[in-house]
XYZ file of C-alpha atoms in Angstrom:
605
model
C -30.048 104.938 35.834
C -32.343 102.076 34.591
C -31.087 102.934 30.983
C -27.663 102.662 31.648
C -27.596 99.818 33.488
C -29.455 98.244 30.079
C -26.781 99.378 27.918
C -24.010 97.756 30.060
C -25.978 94.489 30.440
C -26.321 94.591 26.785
C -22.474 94.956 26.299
C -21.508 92.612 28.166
C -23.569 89.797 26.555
C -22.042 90.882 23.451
C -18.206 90.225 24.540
C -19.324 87.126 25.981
C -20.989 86.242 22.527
C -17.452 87.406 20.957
C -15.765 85.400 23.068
C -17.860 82.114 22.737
C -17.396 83.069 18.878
C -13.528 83.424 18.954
C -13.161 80.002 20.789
C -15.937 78.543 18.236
C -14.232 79.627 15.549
C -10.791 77.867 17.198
C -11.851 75.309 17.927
C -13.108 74.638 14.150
C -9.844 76.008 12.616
C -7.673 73.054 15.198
C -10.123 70.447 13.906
C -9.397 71.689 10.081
C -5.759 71.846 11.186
C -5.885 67.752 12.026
C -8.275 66.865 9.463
C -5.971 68.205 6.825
C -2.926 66.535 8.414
C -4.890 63.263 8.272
C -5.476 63.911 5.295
C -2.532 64.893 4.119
C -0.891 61.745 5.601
C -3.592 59.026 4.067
C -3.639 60.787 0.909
C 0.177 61.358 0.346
C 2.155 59.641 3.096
C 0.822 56.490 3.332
C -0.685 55.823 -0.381
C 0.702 52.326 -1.312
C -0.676 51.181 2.435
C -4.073 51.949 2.588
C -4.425 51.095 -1.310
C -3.025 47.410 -0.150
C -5.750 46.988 2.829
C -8.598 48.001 0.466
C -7.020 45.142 -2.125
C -6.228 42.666 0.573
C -9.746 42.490 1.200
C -10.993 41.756 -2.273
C -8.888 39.165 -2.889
C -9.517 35.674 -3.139
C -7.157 32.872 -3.073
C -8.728 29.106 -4.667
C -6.229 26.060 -4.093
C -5.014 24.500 -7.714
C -5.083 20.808 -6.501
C -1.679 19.006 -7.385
C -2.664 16.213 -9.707
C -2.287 12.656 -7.987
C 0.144 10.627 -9.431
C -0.462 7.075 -11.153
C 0.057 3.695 -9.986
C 1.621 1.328 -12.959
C 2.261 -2.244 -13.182
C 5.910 -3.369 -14.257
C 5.032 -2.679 -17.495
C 3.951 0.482 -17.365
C 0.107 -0.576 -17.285
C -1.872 1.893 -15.083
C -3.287 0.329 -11.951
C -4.310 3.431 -10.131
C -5.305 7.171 -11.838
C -6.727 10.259 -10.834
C -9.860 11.705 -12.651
C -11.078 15.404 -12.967
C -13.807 15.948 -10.475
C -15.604 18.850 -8.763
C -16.744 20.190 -5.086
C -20.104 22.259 -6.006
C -19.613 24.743 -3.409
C -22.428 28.129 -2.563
C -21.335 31.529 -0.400
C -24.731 32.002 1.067
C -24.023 35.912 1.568
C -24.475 35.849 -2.319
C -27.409 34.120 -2.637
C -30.696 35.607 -4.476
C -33.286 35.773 -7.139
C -31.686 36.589 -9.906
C -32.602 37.066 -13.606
C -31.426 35.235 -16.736
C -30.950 35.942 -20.466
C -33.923 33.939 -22.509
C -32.500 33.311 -25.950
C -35.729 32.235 -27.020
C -37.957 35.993 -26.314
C -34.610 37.622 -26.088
C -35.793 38.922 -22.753
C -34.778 38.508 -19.000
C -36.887 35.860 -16.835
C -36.599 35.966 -12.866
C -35.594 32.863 -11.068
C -36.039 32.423 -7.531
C -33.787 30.888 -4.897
C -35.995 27.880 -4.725
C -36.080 27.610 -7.950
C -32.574 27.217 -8.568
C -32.521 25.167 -5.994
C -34.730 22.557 -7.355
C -32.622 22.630 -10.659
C -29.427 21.938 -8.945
C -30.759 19.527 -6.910
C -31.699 17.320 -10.428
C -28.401 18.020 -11.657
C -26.654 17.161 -8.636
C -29.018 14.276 -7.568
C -29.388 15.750 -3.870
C -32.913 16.754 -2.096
C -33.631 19.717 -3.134
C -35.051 21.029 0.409
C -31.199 20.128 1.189
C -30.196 22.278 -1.332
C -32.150 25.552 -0.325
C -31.295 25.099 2.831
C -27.432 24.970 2.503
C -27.837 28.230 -0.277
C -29.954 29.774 2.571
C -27.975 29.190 5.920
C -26.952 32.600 7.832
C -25.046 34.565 5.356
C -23.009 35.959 8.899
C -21.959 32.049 9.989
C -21.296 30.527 6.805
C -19.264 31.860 3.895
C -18.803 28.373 2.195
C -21.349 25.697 2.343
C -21.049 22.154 -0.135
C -23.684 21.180 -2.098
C -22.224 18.006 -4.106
C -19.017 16.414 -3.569
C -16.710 14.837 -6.016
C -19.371 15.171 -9.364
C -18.291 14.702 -12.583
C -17.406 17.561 -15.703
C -20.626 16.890 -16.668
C -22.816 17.280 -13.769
C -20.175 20.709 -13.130
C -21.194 22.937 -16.881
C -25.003 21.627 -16.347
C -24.448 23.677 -12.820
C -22.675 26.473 -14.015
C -25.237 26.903 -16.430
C -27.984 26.912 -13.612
C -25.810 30.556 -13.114
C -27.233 31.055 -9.271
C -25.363 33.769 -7.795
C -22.506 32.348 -4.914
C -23.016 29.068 -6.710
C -19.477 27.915 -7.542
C -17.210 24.384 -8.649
C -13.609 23.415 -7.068
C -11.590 21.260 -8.760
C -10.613 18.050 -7.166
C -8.957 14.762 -7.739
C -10.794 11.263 -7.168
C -9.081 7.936 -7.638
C -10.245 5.487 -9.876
C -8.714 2.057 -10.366
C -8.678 0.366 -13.990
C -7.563 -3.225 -12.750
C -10.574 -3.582 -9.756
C -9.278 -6.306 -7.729
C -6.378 -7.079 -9.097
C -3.562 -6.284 -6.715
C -6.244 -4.604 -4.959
C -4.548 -4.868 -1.179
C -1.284 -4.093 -2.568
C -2.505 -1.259 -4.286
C -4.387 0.444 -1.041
C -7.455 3.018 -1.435
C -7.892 6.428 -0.789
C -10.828 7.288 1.814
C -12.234 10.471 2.624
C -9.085 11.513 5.112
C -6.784 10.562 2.356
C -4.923 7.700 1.697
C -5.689 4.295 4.000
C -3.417 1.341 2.759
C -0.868 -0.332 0.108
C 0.771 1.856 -1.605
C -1.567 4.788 -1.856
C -0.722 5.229 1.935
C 2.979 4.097 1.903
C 4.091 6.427 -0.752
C 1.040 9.365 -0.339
C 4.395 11.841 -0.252
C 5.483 10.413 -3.928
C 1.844 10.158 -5.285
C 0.820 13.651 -3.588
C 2.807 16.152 -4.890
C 2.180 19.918 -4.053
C -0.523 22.089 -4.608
C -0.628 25.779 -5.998
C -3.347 28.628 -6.038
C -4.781 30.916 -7.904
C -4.944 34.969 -6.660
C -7.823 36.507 -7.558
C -9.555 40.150 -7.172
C -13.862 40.746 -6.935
C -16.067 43.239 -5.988
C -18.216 44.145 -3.623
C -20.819 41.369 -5.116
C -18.496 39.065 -4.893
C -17.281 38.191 -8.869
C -14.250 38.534 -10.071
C -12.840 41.444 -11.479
C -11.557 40.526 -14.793
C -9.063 43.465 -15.075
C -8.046 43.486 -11.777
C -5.021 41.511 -9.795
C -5.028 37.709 -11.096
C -1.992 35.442 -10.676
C -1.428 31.567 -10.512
C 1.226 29.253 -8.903
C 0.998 26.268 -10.385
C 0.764 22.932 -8.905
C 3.543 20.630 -9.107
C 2.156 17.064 -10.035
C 3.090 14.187 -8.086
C 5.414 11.479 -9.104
C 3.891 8.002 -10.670
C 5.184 4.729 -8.630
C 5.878 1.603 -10.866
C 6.012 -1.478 -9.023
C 7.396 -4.737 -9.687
C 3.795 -6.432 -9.855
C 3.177 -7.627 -12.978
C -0.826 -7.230 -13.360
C -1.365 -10.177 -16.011
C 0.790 -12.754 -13.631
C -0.862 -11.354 -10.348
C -4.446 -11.883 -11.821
C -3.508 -15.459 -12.492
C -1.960 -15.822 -9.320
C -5.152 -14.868 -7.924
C -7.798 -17.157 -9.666
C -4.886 -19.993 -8.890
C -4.766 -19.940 -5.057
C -8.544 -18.986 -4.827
C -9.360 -21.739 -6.534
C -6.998 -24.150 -4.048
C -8.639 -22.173 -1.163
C -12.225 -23.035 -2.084
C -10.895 -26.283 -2.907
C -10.103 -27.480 0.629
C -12.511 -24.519 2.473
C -9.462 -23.165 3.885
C -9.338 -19.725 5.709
C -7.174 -18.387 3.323
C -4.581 -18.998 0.915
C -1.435 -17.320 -0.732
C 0.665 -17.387 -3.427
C 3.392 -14.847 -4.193
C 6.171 -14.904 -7.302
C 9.575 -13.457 -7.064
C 11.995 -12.788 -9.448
C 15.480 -13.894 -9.862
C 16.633 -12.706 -12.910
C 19.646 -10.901 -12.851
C 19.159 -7.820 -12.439
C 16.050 -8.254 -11.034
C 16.315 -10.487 -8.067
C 13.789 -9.722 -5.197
C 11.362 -7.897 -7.174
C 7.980 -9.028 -6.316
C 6.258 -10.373 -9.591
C 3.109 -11.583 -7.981
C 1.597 -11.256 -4.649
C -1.903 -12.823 -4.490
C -4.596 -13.465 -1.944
C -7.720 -15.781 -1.931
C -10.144 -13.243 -0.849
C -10.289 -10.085 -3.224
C -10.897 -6.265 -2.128
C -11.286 -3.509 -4.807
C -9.905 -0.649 -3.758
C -12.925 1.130 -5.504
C -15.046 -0.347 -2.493
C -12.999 -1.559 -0.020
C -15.730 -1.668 2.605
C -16.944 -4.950 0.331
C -13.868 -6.963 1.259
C -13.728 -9.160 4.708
C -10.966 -7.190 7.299
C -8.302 -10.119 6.530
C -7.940 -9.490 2.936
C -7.725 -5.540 3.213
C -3.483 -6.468 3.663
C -1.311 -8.656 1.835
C -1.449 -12.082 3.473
C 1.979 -12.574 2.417
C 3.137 -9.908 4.873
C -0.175 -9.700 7.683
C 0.053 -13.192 9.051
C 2.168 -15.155 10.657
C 2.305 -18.967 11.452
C 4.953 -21.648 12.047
C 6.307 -22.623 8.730
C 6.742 -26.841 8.913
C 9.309 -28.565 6.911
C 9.784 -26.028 4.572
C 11.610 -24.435 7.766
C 14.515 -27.821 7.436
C 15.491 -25.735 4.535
C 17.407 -23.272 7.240
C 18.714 -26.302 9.314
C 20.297 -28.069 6.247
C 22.064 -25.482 4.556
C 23.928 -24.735 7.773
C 25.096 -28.079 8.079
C 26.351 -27.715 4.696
C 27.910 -24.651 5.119
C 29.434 -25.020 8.530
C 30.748 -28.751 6.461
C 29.309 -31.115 9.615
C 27.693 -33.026 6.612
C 27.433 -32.728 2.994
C 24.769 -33.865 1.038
C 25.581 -37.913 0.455
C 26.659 -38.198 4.295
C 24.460 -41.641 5.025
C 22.207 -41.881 8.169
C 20.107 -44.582 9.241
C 16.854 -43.337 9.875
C 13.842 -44.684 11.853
C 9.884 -43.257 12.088
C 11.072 -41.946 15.792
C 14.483 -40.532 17.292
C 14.464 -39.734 20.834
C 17.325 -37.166 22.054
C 17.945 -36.115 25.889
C 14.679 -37.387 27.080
C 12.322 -35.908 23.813
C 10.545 -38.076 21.258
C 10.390 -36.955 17.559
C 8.240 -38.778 15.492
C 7.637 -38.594 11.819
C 4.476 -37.341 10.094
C 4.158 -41.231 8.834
C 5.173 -44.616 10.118
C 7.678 -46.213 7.850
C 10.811 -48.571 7.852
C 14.267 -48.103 8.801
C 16.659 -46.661 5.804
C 20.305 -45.656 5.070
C 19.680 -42.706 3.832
C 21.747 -39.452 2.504
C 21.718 -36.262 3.979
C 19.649 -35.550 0.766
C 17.100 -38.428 0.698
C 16.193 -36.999 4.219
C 15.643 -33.390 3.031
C 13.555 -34.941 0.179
C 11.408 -37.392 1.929
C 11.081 -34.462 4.718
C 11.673 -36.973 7.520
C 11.933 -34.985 11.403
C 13.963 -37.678 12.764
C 17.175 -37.624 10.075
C 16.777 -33.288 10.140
C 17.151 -33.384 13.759
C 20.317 -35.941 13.581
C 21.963 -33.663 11.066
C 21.048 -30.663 12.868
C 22.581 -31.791 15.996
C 26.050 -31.819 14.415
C 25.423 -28.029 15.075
C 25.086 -26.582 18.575
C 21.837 -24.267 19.486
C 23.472 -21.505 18.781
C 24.746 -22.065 16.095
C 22.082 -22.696 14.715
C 19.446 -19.513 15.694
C 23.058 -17.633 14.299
C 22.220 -19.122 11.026
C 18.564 -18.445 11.183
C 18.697 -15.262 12.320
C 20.858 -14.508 9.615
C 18.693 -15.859 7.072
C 15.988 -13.515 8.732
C 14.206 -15.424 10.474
C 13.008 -13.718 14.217
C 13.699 -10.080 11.677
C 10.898 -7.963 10.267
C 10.224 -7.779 6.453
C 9.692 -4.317 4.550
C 9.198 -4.428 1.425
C 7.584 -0.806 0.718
C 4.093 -1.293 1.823
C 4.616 0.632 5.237
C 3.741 -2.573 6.498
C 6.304 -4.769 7.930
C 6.163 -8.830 7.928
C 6.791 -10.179 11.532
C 8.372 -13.446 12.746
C 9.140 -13.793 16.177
C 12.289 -16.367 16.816
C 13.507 -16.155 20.661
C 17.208 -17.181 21.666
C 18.600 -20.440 23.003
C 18.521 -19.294 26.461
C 14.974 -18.895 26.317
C 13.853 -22.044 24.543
C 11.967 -25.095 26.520
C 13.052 -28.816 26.227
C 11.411 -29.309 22.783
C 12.742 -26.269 20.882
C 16.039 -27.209 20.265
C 14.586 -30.116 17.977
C 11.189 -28.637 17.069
C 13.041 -25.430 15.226
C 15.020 -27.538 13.323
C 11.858 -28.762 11.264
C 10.028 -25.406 11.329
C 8.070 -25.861 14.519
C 8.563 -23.408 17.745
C 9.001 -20.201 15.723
C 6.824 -18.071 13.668
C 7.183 -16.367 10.260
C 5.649 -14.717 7.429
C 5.444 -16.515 3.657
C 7.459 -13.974 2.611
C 10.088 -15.014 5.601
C 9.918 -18.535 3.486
C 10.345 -16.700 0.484
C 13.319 -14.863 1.425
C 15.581 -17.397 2.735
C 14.791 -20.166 -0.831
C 15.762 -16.703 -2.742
C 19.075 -16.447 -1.714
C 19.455 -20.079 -2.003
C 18.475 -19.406 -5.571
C 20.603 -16.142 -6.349
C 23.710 -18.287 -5.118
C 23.781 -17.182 -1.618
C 23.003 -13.588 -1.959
C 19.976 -12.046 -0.068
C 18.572 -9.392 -2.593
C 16.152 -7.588 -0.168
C 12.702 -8.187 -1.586
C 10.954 -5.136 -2.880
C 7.841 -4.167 -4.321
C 8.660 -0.611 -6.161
C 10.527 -0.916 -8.968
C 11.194 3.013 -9.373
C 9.458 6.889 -9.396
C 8.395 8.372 -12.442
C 8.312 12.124 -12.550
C 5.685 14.114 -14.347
C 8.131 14.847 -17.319
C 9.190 10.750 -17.422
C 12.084 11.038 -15.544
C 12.656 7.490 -13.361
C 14.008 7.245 -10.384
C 15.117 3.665 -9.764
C 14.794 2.176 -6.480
C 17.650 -0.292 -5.550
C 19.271 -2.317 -2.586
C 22.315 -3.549 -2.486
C 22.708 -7.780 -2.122
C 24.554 -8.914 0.814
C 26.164 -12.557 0.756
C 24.574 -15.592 3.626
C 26.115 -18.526 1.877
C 28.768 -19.302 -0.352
C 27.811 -20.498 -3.658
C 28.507 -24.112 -3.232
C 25.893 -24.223 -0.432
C 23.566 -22.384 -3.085
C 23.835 -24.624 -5.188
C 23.988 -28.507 -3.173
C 20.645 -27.017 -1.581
C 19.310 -26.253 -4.973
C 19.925 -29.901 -6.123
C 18.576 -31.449 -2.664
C 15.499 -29.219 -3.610
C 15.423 -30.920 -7.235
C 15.020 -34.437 -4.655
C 11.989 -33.519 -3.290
C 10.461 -33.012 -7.060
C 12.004 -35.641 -8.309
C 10.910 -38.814 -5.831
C 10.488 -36.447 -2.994
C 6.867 -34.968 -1.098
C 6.441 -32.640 -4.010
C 6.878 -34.953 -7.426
C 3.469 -33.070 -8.622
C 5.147 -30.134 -8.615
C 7.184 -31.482 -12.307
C 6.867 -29.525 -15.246
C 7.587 -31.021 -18.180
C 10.903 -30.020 -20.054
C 11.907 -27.675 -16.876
C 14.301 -28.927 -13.926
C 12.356 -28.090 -10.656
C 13.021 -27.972 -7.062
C 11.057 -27.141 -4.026
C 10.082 -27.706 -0.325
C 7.394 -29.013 1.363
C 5.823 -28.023 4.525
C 2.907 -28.523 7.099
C 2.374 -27.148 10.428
C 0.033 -27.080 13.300
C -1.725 -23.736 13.514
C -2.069 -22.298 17.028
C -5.818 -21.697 18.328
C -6.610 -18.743 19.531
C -7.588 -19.788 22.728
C -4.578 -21.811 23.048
C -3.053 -25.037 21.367
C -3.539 -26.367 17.927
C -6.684 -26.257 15.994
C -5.580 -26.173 12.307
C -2.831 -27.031 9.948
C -0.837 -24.538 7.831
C 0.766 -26.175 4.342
C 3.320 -24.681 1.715
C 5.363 -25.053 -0.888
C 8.119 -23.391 -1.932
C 9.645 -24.168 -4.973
C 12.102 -22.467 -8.561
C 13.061 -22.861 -11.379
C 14.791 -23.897 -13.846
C 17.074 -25.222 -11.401
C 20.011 -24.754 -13.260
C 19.671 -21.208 -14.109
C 16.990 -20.017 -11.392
C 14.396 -17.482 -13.227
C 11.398 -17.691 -10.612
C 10.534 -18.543 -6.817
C 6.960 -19.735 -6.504
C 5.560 -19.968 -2.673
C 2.455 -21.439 -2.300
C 0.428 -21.201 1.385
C -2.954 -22.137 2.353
C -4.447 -22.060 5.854
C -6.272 -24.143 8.113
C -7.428 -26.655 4.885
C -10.750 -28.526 5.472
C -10.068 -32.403 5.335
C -7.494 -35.154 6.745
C -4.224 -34.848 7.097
C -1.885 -36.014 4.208
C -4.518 -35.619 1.756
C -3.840 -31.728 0.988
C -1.626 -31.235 -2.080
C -0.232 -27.455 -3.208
C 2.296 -28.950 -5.924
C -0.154 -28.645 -8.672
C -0.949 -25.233 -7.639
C 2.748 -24.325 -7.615
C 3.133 -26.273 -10.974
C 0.308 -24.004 -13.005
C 1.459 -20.593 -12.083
C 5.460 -21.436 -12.496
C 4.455 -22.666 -15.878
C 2.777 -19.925 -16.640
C 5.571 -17.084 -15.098
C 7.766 -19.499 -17.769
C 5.966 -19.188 -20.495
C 5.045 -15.357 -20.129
C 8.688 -14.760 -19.951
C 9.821 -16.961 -22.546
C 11.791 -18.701 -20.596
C 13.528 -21.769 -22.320
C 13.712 -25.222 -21.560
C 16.314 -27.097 -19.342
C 19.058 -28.873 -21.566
C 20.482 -30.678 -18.599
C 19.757 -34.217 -17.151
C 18.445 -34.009 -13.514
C 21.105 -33.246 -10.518
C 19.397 -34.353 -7.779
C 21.800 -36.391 -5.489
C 21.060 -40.024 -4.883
C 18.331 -40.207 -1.670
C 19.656 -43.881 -0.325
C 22.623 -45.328 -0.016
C 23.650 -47.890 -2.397
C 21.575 -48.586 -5.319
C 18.289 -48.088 -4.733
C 15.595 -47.964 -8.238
C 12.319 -47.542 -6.917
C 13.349 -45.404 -3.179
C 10.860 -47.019 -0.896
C 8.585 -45.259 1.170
């Protein structure tokens, strides 16, 4: 009995053993079964796939920086360029001692991470405890780590040659400017978030162009495969921008009005050129500041002079605003040029006193003996042949109370309100530049068209894009007519008054018709009233063919009243614009109208 109930035991932990076996052995053969489908499908379904993931991530992609494009003078002379610079960069998961090739015992030497360290940092001129810390940072956080910005070609082989692994040099683009100060707050800088003023920050999208990248393959230490994937897209350069400035003129400019400046201690000073050649009229020859900034260093300059004067401030533009008020008279016909007034020191009109900078007698004067001498009682007398609103009509289309762009992506402001909203004085007080605020280049504007017979050319600063191959692309405006040309030119020969026995008689150059403007105004304190002056001059010529508008402005001058004097400032940089352009002499006798009536030789003051 015992036995045979062994022998069954035994049995039956041999089928169970089978069975365990059989479903063993299953179980194997289903996992075979989807292993070999898997396999199957990776190795023959789904090839091109997987072989593109295991690519994807050994490829590298490096930015080709789009070369920056130049800033040129009128004349083609460079002002602004881009120069071939470097970011040093390290991947910290690649650094380690390494060895390199002796030449010398033709063996390999070891060179530890501290050691390369301290060689970069001499090359680089950076600490080298700086240095091996950056190569060393955590290899899991940081896969791209600076260790010199913006170094030279130079400074990049003698780091290359250093040959620490993860050590690599990007290509960049840094801005250097030939010309310094010249033109410096016209020109703008580039700061470390990119471009910042002028014309480096007006036309970045011009100057930027597009960048393209370079598609690379490496292995599993991190350098490039040389026979693997590699492909480029090329950067498209951006376009160079030509402006009107001419650089020798501007630097004159310059050394002109900061001399006149330090002259009377004045706050500042302008003085801008415009041509009005045909052809050319409106482009900005010249726009020049007392105080200097070099766009290599702007953080040198003071605040004020980091923008063009000529378009940042603002101030109430004096006598040289009776400019405006005359030539509507003329061209509405309520006078004309020789129309005879009698004019007193002091005029009062509906209960409001205007006096006269200077006591003096009582004259018959012309319309143009009055615009000469610059007298505010005979302006208001003519401009009351003109209602109020006819008059802000005529101002506001000579653009005064309307912003100024001339391509700096900065616009000029000068605030002019309506009739309706002017007090008892204004209706006098605008007529001779008072009660009204505007830019020199507002001033500049409105004598222009005077000077391109009636026409305002919109001034402008860019003369045209250049693309990378030479083509030009010309920037243009179209002229719109404000007066008719017999307006133009009876307000060009009142000008020729005012430098002929007029306020600006030191403005004369010799064998050259000129005419110009006057002006001084109170300058508004900040805290309220008047603490300063503001004085111009506005002046062309020849007068009988205008070439060139010279404004001169200067504010808040040091001294007394009546002593300050811009003429001669004027008078050097016209003669030089007329030289430098070969301009000929005038053939014609002088065509300024008579300033008194009846015969009059030596036109008392």
């Amino acid at each position: 009995m015992a036995a045979t109930s062994k022998a069954a035991e035994k049995q039956a932990r041999s089928k169970r053993l089978a069975f365990r076996l059989r479903i063993g052995l299953a179980v194997a053969l289903v996992m075979m079964v989807l292993l070999g489908g898997r396999l199957f499908q990776v190795q023959a379904l789904d090839i091109d796939g997987h072989a593109q993931e295991a690519v994807s991530e050994r490829l590298r992609t490096v930015a080709l920086p789009a070369e920056r494009g130049d800033i040129l003078d009128t004349e083609g002379r460079v002002m602004a360029s881009s120069v071939e610079r470097y970011d040093i960069v390290v991947d910290p998961r690649l650094t380690a001692d390494y060895t390199v090739f002796d030449e010398d015992s033709g063996l390999r030497l070891p060179v530890t991470v501290r050691e390369a360290a301290e060689e970069l940092a001499r090359i680089l001129d950076e600490d080298p405890d700086e240095v091996e810390e950056r190569m060393t940072r955590d290899p899991d956080e940081y896969h791209w780590v600076p260790l010199a910005r913006s170094v030279t070609p130079e400074q990049r082989a003698q780091a290359m040659e250093v040959q620490a692994p993860g050590v690599s040099a990007e290509p960049q683009s840094a801005r250097t400017y030939p010309s310094g100060p010249v033109a410096g707050s016209i020109i703008g800088f580039v700061g470390s978030d990119g471009p910042l003023e002028g014309i480096e920050a007006a036309h970045d999208e011009h100057l930027t162009g597009e960048d393209g990248e370079r598609i690379y393959e490496v292995g599993a230490d991190g350098v490039r495969i040389p026979t693997a994937t590699y492909e480029d897209v090329p950067a498209e350069d951006g376009q160079d921008v030509r402006l009107t400035i001419d650089q020798d003129l501007q630097w004159f400019a310059q050394e002109s009005i900061a001399s006149k400046a330090n002259t009377y201690n004045a706050q500042w000073g302008n003085a801008t050129v415009v041509d009005l050649r045909e052809g050319s009229e409106g482009e900005i020859l010249a726009m020049a500041d007392s105080g200097l900034v070099d766009p290599s260093s702007p953080g040198d300059a003071e605040e004020l002079f980091r923008t063009p004067l000529a378009l940042g401030q603002s101030f109430e533009p004096g006598s040289v605003g009776k400019t405006i008020t005359f030539a509507a008279a003329l061209e509405e016909g309520v006078v004309d040029p020789e129309s005879s007034f009698s004019v007193g020191d002091r005029h009062t009109v509906s209960g409001e006193t205007i006096r006269d900078a200077t006591r003096h007698d009582r004259f018959d004067m012309t319309a143009a003996g009055i615009y000469a001498r610059s007298y505010n009682t005979g302006t208001v007398m003519i401009g009351n042949e003109l209602s109020e609103q006819q008059r802000y009509d005529w101002m506001r289309k000579a653009g005064l109370g309307e912003p100024i762009d001339i391509g700096l992506g900065l616009e000029g402001q000068s605030a002019l309100r309506p009739p309706e909203e002017w007090d008892n004085r204004q209706p006098l007080s605008t007529q001779f530049g008072q009660g009204y605020e505007a830019t020199a280049l507002h001033n500049v504007q409105l004598h222009s068209m005077l000077a391109t017979d009636g026409v305002n050319h919109p001034l402008r600063i860019v003369d045209s894009y250049v693309d990378p191959d030479g083509t030009e692309h010309l920037v243009q405006s179209e002229g719109a007519r404000v007066f008719s040309s017999e307006t133009s030119e009876q307000m060009l020969r009142l000008m020729e008054g005012v430098v002929e026995y007029g306020t600006g008689q030191g403005a004369q150059i010799e064998g050259y018709r000129v005419g110009g403007k006057t002006g001084t105004a109170q300058a508004a304190g900040e805290g309220g009233g008047f603490d300063g002056f503001t004085i111009s001059f506005v002046g062309v010529a020849p007068i009988e063919d205008p070439q060139f508008l010279t404004a001169i402005t200067v504010h808040r001058p040091s001294g007394e009243y009546g002593d300050w004097d811009l003429s001669d400032t004027f008078q050097e940089i016209m003669e030089h614009a007329l030289s430098s352009y070969d301009v000929p002499p005038s053939g014609d006798d002088s065509g300024a109208y008579d300033g008194f009536v009846g015969e009059r030789q030596d036109y008392p003051w």
